[in-house]
């Protein structure tokens, strides 16, 4: 029986990054993965971030070519080939999965395929798909088992027309009418994909606005854009009944406006349930340990990702932090650094960048205007539209804006919120600036090259100081 310093259970972006960092830190490391296809990378790589962004890229290209005549590109008979799209998506996924496997070999990390469970102090059992079991001996364990699609209890997911975010990735035809329950990141991204693929799309959200965790002005702009593109958006709405068969789906939706509630029936070809995700902690060997798992299945950890069980850490979608790939990776590194005795600094979760790859893209970091006021700051804001940015005009993508939230007293940057072209790339400027505790004046002193989309950040800083230049 091999003796390891660290065994990581789960090979998603939290798990495989933790394993690589552990090996690079001189720790003898193993990783356990139960994926039946024997591919590493977890939900993000195999059924989440990577394949969905591939589908979004196809949608972006399709939209760009259809509008090509506006910039002098005459492309006739532009059409979507779902088969070729799936082949392209699979190629991207396979390349990245192969890359993770290569990194395991390069860093001399032992890979054990099967279901990993805690099996007593310093032990992890691994049960293969064939039922064979082995036990690994280890000084430390990092639980990185990830999450799965959350299904609403009143909706039968068995009909082929009712899908979750895993299943819709493999849909071979373009839905005639796709209804999406949930206007968070997953729901809005798939709504953006299939609207541009040619589906009629209805987006339903219980909260009063789409992307409810974002700044209120960003939410309003996103909803306005979705409707302008032809999407039906129902906020303050909930689905109360679903009936589905092989031919389609019938939904009853209640919408609240003020004190009044109205009801309507929607007939659709397909339904996507994008109402969130659930942690995979049901079968990790927690019984008999000091792990504390709440009624939502979330594992309690401290600021160094330690659980209540000595030598056991938990990261990613099974802990109560933002369920994002880049957060899981940082948590994996933090856990390893603590194991290695490097005295690491805990993660500042206020500085986690949030990215939604719908059309237009949405990204944010730090406090929204509402949150900053609730926290007691005397707030000033600056907003600058992409319609006044030369590079946005060149790209023929002028929707959206950059919004800065700052503290009047000390001029500190508190939040950056972007909706528009390449928002998910531009947000890193705000993340770095806030990590360095930058002021708005320091943003203004930073020369932004012209013509670029990043100029909108500098212009928003000017606006926050009360002297916008180009509007």
PDB file of C-alpha atoms in Angstrom, residues 377-380 406-414 437-442 465:
ATOM      1  CA  UNK A 377     -19.642  53.420   2.359  1.00  0.00           C
ATOM      2  CA  UNK A 378     -20.267  56.930   1.081  1.00  0.00           C
ATOM      3  CA  UNK A 379     -20.450  55.842  -2.549  1.00  0.00           C
ATOM      4  CA  UNK A 380     -19.585  57.523  -5.817  1.00  0.00           C
ATOM      5  CA  UNK A 406     -15.835  53.811  -5.320  1.00  0.00           C
ATOM      6  CA  UNK A 407     -15.555  55.246  -1.825  1.00  0.00           C
ATOM      7  CA  UNK A 408     -15.809  59.035  -1.704  1.00  0.00           C
ATOM      8  CA  UNK A 409     -13.719  59.415   1.468  1.00  0.00           C
ATOM      9  CA  UNK A 410     -10.588  57.541   0.421  1.00  0.00           C
ATOM     10  CA  UNK A 411     -11.182  57.264  -3.348  1.00  0.00           C
ATOM     11  CA  UNK A 412     -10.802  53.450  -3.061  1.00  0.00           C
ATOM     12  CA  UNK A 413     -12.081  51.260  -5.892  1.00  0.00           C
ATOM     13  CA  UNK A 414     -14.819  49.087  -4.373  1.00  0.00           C
ATOM     14  CA  UNK A 437      -6.041  48.579  -3.125  1.00  0.00           C
ATOM     15  CA  UNK A 438      -5.934  51.067  -5.964  1.00  0.00           C
ATOM     16  CA  UNK A 439      -7.700  54.389  -5.930  1.00  0.00           C
ATOM     17  CA  UNK A 440      -9.665  55.883  -8.811  1.00  0.00           C
ATOM     18  CA  UNK A 441      -6.885  58.452  -9.249  1.00  0.00           C
ATOM     19  CA  UNK A 442      -4.390  55.614  -9.744  1.00  0.00           C
ATOM     20  CA  UNK A 465     -14.225  61.757 -10.654  1.00  0.00           C
TER      21      UNK A 465
END
